[in-house]
PDB file of C-alpha atoms in Angstrom:
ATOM      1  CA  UNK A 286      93.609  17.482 106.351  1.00 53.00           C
ATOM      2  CA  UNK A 287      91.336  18.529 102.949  1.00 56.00           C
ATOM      3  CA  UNK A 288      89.358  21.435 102.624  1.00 55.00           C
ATOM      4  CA  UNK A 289      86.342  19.546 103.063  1.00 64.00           C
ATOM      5  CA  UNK A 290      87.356  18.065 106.910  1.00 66.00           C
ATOM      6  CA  UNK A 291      88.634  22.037 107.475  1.00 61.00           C
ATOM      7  CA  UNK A 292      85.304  23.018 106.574  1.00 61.00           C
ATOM      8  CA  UNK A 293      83.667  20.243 108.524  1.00 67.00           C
ATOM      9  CA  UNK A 294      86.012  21.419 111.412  1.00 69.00           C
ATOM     10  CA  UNK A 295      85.364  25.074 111.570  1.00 65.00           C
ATOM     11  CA  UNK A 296      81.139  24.604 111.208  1.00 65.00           C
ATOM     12  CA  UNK A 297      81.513  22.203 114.631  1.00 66.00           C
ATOM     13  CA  UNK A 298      83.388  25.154 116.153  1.00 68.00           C
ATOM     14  CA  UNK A 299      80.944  27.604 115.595  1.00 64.00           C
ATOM     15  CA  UNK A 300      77.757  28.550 117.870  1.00 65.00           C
ATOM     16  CA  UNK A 301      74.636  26.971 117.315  1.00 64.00           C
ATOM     17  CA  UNK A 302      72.827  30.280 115.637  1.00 61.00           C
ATOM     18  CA  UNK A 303      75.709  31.114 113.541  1.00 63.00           C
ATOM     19  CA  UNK A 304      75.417  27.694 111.891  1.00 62.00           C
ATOM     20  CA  UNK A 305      71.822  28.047 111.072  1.00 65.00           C
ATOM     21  CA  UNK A 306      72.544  31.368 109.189  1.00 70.00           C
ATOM     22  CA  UNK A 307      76.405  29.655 107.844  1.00 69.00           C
ATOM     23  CA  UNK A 308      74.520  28.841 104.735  1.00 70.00           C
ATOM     24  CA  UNK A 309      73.582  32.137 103.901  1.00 77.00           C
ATOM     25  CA  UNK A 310      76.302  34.057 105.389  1.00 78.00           C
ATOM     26  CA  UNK A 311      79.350  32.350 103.214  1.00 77.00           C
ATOM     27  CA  UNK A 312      77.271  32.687  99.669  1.00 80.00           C
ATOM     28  CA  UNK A 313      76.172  36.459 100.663  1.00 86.00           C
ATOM     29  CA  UNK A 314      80.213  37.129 101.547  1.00 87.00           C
ATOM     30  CA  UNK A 315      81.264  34.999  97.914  1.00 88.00           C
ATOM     31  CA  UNK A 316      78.777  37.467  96.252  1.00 90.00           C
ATOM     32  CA  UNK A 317      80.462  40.765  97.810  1.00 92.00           C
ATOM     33  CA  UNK A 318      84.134  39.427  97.115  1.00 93.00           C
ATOM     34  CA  UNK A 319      82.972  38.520  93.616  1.00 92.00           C
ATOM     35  CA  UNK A 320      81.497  42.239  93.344  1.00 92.00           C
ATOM     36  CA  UNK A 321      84.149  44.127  94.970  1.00 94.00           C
ATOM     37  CA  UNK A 322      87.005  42.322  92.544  1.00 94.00           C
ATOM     38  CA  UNK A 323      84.891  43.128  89.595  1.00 93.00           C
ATOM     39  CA  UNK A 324      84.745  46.578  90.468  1.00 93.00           C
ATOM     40  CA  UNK A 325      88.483  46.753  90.920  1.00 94.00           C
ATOM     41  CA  UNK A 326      89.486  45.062  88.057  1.00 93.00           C
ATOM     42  CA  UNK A 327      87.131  47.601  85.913  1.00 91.00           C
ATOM     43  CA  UNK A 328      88.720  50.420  87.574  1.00 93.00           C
ATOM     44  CA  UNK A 329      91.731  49.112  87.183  1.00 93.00           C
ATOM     45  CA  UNK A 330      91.399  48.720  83.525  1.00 92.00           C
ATOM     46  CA  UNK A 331      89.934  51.862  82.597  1.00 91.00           C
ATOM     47  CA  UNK A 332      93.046  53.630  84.454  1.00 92.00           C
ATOM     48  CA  UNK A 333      95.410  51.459  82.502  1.00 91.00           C
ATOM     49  CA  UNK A 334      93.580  52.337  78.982  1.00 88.00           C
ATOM     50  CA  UNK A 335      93.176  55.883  79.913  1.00 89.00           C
ATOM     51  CA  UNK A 336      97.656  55.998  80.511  1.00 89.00           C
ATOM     52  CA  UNK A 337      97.831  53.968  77.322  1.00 86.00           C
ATOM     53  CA  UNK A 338      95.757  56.232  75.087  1.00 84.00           C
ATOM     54  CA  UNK A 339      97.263  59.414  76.824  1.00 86.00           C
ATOM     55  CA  UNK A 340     100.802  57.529  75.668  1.00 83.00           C
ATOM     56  CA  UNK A 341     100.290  56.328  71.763  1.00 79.00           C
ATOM     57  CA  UNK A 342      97.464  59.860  71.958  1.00 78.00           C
ATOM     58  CA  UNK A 343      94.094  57.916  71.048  1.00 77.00           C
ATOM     59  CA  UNK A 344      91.216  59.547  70.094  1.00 74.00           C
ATOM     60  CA  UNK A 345      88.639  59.662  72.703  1.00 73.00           C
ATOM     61  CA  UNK A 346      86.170  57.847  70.296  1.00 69.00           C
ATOM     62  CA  UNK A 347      88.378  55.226  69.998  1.00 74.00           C
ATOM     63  CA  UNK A 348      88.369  54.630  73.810  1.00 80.00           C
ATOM     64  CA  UNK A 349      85.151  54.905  74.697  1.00 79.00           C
ATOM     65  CA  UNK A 350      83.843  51.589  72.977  1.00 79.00           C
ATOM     66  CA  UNK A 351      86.625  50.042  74.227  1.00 84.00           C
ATOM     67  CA  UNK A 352      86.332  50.618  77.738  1.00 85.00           C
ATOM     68  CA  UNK A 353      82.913  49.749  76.895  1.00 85.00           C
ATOM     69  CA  UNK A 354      83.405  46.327  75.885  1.00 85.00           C
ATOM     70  CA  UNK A 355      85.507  45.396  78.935  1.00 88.00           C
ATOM     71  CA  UNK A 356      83.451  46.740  81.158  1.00 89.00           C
ATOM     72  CA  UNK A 357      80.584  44.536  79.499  1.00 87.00           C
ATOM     73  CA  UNK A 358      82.603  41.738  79.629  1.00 88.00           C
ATOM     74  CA  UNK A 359      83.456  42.235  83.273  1.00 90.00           C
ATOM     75  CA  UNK A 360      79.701  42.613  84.307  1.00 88.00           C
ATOM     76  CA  UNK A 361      78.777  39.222  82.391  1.00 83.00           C
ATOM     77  CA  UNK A 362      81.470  37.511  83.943  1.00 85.00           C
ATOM     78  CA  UNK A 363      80.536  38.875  87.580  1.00 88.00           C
ATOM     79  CA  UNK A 364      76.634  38.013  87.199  1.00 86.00           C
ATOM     80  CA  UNK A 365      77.552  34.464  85.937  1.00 82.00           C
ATOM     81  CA  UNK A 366      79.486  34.084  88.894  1.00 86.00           C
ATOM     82  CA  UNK A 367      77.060  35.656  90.880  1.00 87.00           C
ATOM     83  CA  UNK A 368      74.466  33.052  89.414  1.00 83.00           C
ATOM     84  CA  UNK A 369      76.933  29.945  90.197  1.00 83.00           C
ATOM     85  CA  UNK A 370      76.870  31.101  93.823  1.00 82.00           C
ATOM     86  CA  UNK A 371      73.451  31.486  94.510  1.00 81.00           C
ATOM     87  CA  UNK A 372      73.199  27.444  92.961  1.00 78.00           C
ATOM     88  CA  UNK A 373      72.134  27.890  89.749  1.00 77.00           C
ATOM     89  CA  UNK A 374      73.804  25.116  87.302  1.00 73.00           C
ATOM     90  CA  UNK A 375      75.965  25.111  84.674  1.00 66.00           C
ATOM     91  CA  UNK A 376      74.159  23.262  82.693  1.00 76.00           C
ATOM     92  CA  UNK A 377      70.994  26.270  83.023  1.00 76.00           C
ATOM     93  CA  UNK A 378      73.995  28.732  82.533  1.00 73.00           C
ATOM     94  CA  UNK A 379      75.351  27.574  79.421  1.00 75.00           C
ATOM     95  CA  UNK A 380      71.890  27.052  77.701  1.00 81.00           C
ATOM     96  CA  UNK A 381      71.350  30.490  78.757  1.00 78.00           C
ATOM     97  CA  UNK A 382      74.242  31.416  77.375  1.00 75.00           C
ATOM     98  CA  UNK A 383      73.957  29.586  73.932  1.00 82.00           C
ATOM     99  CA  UNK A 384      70.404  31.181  73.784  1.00 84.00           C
ATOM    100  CA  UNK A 385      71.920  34.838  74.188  1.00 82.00           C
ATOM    101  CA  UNK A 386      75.011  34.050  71.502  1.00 79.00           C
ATOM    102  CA  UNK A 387      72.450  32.901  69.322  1.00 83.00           C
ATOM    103  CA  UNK A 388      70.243  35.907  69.473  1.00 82.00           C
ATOM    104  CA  UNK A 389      73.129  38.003  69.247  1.00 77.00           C
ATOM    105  CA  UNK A 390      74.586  36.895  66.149  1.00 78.00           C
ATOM    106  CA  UNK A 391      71.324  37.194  64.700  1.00 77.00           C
ATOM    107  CA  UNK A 392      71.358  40.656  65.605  1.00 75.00           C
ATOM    108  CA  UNK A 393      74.522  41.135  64.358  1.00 70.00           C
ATOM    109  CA  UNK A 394      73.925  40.122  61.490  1.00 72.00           C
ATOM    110  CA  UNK A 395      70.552  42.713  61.014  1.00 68.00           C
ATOM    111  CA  UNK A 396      72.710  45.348  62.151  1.00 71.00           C
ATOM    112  CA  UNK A 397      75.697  44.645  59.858  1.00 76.00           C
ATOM    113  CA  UNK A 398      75.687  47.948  58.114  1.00 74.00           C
ATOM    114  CA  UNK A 399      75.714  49.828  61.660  1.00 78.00           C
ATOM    115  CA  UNK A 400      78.335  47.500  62.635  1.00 79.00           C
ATOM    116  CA  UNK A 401      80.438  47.700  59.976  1.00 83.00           C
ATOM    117  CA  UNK A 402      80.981  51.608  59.964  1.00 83.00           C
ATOM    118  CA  UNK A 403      81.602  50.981  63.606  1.00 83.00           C
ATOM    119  CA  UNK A 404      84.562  48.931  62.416  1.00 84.00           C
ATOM    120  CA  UNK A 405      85.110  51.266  59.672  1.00 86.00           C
ATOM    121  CA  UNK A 406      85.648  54.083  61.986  1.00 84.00           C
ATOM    122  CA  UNK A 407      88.172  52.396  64.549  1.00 83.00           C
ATOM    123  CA  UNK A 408      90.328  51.555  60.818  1.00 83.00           C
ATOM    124  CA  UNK A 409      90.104  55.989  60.634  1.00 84.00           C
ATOM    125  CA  UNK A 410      91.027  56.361  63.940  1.00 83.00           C
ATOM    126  CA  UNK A 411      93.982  53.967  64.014  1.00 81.00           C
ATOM    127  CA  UNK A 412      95.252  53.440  60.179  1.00 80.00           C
ATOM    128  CA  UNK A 413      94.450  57.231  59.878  1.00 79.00           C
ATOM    129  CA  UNK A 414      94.013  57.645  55.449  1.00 83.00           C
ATOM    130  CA  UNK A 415      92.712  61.307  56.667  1.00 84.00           C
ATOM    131  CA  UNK A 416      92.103  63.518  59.383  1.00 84.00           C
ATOM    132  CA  UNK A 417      90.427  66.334  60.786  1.00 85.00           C
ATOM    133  CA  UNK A 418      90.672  69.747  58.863  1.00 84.00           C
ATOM    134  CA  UNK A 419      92.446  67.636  55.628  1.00 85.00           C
ATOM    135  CA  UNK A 420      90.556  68.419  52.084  1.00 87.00           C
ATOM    136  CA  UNK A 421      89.752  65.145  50.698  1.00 87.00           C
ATOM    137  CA  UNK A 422      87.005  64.086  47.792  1.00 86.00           C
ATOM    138  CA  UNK A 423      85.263  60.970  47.503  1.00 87.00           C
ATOM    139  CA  UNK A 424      85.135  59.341  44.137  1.00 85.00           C
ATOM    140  CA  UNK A 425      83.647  56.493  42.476  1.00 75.00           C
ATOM    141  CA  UNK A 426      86.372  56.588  39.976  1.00 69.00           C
ATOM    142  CA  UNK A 427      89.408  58.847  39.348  1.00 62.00           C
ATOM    143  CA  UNK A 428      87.968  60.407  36.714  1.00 67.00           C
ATOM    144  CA  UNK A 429      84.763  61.321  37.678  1.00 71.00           C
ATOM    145  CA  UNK A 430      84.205  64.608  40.475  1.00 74.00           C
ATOM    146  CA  UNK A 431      82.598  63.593  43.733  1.00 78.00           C
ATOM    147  CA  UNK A 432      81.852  64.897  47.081  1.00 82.00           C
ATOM    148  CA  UNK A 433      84.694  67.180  48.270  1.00 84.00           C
ATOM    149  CA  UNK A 434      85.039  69.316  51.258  1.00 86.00           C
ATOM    150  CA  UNK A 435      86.859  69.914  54.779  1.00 86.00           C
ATOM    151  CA  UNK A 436      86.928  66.857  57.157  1.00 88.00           C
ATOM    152  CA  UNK A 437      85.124  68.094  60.181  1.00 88.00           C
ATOM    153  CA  UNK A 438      83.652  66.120  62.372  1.00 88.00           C
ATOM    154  CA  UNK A 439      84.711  62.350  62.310  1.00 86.00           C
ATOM    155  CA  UNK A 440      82.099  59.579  64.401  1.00 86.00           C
ATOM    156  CA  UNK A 441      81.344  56.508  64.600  1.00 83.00           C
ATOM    157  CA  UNK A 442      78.632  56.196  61.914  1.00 86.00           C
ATOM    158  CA  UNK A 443      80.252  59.181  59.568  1.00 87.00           C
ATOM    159  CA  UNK A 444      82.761  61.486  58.120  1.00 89.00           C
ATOM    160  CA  UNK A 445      81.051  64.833  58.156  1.00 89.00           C
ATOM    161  CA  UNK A 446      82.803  67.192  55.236  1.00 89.00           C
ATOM    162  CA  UNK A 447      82.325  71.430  54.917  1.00 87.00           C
ATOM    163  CA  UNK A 448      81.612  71.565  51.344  1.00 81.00           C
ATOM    164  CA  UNK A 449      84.187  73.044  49.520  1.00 66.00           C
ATOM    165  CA  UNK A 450      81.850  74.752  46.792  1.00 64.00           C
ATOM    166  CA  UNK A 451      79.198  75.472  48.241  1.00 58.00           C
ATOM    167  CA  UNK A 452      80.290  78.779  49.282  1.00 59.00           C
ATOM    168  CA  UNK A 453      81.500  80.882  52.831  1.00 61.00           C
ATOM    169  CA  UNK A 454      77.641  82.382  53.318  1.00 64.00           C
ATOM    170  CA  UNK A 455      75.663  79.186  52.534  1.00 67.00           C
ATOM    171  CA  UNK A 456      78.226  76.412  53.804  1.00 71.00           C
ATOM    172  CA  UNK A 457      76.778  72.738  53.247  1.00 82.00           C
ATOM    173  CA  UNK A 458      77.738  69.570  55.316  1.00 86.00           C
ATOM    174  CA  UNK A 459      78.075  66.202  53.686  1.00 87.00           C
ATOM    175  CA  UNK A 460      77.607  63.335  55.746  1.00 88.00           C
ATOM    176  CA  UNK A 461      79.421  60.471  54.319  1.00 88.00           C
ATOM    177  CA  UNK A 462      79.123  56.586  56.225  1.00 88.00           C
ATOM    178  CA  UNK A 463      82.581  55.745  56.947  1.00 87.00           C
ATOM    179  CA  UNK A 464      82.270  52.425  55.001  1.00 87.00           C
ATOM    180  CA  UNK A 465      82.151  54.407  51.347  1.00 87.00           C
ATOM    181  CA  UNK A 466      86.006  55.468  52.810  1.00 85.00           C
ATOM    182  CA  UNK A 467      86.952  51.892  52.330  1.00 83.00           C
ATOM    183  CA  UNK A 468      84.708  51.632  48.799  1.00 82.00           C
ATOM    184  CA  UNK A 469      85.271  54.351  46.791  1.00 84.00           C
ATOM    185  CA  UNK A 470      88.733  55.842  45.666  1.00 81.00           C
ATOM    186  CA  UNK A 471      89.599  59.254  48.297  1.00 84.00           C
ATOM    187  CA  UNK A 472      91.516  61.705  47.181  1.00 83.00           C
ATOM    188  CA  UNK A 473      93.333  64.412  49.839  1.00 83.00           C
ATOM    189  CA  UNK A 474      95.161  67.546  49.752  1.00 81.00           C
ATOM    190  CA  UNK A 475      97.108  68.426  52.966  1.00 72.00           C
ATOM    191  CA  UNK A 476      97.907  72.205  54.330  1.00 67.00           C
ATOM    192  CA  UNK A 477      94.971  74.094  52.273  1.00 70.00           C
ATOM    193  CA  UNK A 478      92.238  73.842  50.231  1.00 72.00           C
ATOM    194  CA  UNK A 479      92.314  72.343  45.739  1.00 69.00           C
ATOM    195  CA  UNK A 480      93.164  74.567  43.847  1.00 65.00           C
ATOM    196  CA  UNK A 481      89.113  75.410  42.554  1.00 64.00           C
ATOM    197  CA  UNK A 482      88.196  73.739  39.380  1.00 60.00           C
ATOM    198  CA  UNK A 483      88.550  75.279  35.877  1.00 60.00           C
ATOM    199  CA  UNK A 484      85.133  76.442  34.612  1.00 58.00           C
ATOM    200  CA  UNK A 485      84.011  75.810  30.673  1.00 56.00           C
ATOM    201  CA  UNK A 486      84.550  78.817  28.537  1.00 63.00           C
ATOM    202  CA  UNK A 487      81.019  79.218  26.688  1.00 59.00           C
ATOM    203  CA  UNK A 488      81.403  81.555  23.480  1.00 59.00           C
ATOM    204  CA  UNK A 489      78.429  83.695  22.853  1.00 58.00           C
ATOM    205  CA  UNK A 490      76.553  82.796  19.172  1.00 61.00           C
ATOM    206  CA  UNK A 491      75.066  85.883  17.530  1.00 57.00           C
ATOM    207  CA  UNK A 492      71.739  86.033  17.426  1.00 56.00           C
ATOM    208  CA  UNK A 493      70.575  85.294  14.636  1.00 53.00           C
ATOM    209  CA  UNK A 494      67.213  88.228  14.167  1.00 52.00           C
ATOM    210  CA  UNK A 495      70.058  90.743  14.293  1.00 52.00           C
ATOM    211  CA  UNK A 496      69.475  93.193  11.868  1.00 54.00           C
ATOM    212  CA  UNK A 497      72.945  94.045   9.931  1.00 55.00           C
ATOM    213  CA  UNK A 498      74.635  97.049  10.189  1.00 55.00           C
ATOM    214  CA  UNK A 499      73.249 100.142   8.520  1.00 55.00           C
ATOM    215  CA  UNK A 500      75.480 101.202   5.067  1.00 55.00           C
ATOM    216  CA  UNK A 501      76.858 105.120   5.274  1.00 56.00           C
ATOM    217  CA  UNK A 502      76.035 106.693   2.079  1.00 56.00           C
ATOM    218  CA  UNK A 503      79.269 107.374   0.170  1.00 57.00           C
ATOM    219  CA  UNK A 504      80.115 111.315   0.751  1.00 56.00           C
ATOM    220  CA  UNK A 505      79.409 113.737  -1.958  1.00 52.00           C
ATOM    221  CA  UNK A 506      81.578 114.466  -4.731  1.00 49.00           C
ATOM    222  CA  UNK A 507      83.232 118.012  -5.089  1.00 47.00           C
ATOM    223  CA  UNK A 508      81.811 120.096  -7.998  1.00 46.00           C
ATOM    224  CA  UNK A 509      84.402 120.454 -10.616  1.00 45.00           C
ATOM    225  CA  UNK A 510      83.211 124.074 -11.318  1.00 49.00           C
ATOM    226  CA  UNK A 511      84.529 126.703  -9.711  1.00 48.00           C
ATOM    227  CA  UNK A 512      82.155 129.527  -8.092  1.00 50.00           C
ATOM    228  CA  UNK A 513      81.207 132.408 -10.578  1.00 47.00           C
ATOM    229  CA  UNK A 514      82.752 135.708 -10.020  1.00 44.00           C
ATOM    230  CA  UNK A 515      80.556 138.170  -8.898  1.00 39.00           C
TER     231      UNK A 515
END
């Protein structure tokens, strides 16, 4: 006996109003199972991520878009489902489908320099070149200076540094998009702060409406005579 005669079977057992409302009743109980399994399996996930970044200690910004993207993934998946039950066709579905991937990479394409210091910052999190309270200085070569300071604050968009010279009362930040990391030559210093840069010795020129020094007359000569006796 095939599912289709067991089906066929079961519907002739049933009562007369409970076959009327069979049509509605098995798609409406497909939807809840399709629901409730999605909501598991997210759940189920995010537990799972949560003991695996508490394990290899992930950064919480690392997890967040990640349990993000599966739990996108896992609501698209459910509503296309969802979709299929209530009779609407593949064909629709994957046109639908085609349309949104289409859209999307145009998108991602607009937003490639938002996207890319997304990436950018998931390469800092896990590759690690620096990290939070390391001195480090951004150059566009090795020999020339560039921004330097105290990493922080580290997002996904940028690398926030203390300045290093601009002084304890008037402290600057430098926000830095985490793709320069990946362009430009970084230099670090672990345990403490550079040593602070040697400053030019400027000699002073005399000026030149100086008047010169005054001569001192020469002193008097002694008189050779000798003082008259009285």
């Amino acid at each position: 006996m095939n599912s289709q005669q067991l089906h066929l079977r079961i519907h002739q057992m049933l009562p007369a109003w409970v076959q009327e409302w069979l049509d509605i009743i098995v798609p409406a109980l497909q939807i809840v199972a399709i629901v409730a399994v999605a909501l598991l399996l997210q759940r189920a996930l995010r537990r799972l991520i949560r003991r695996a970044g508490q394990h290899y200690h992930w950064p919480l910004e690392l997890m967040v878009p990640i349990n993000g993207v599966l739990r996108w993934i896992i609501l698209g998946s459910a509503v296309l489902l969802v979709l299929e039950r209530l009779g609407v066709s593949a064909t629709v579905l994957w046109t639908a489908f085609t349309g949104f991937a289409a859209v999307g990479a145009v998108a991602f394409f607009a937003a490639w320099s938002v996207l890319s210091n997304l990436f950018c910052a998931l390469l800092i999190f896990t590759v690690g070149p620096f990290r939070l309270g390391d001195y480090i200085e951004v150059l566009d070569t090795a020999e020339k200076p560039g921004a330097k300071g105290r990493v922080v604050d580290i997002n996904l968009l940028y690398t926030t540094l203390e300045d290093y010279d601009g002084g304890q009362d008037h402290p600057a930040l430098l926000q830095i998009p985490n793709t320069l990391m990946f362009q430009r030559v970084v230099r670090r210093w672990r345990g403490g702060p550079p040593p602070p840069r040697p400053q030019p010795i400027v000699v002073a020129e005399p000026h030149a409406s100086a008047s010169p020094p005054a001569e001192t007359p020469p002193p008097l000569a002694a008189s050779s005579r000798s003082p008259s006796a009285v």
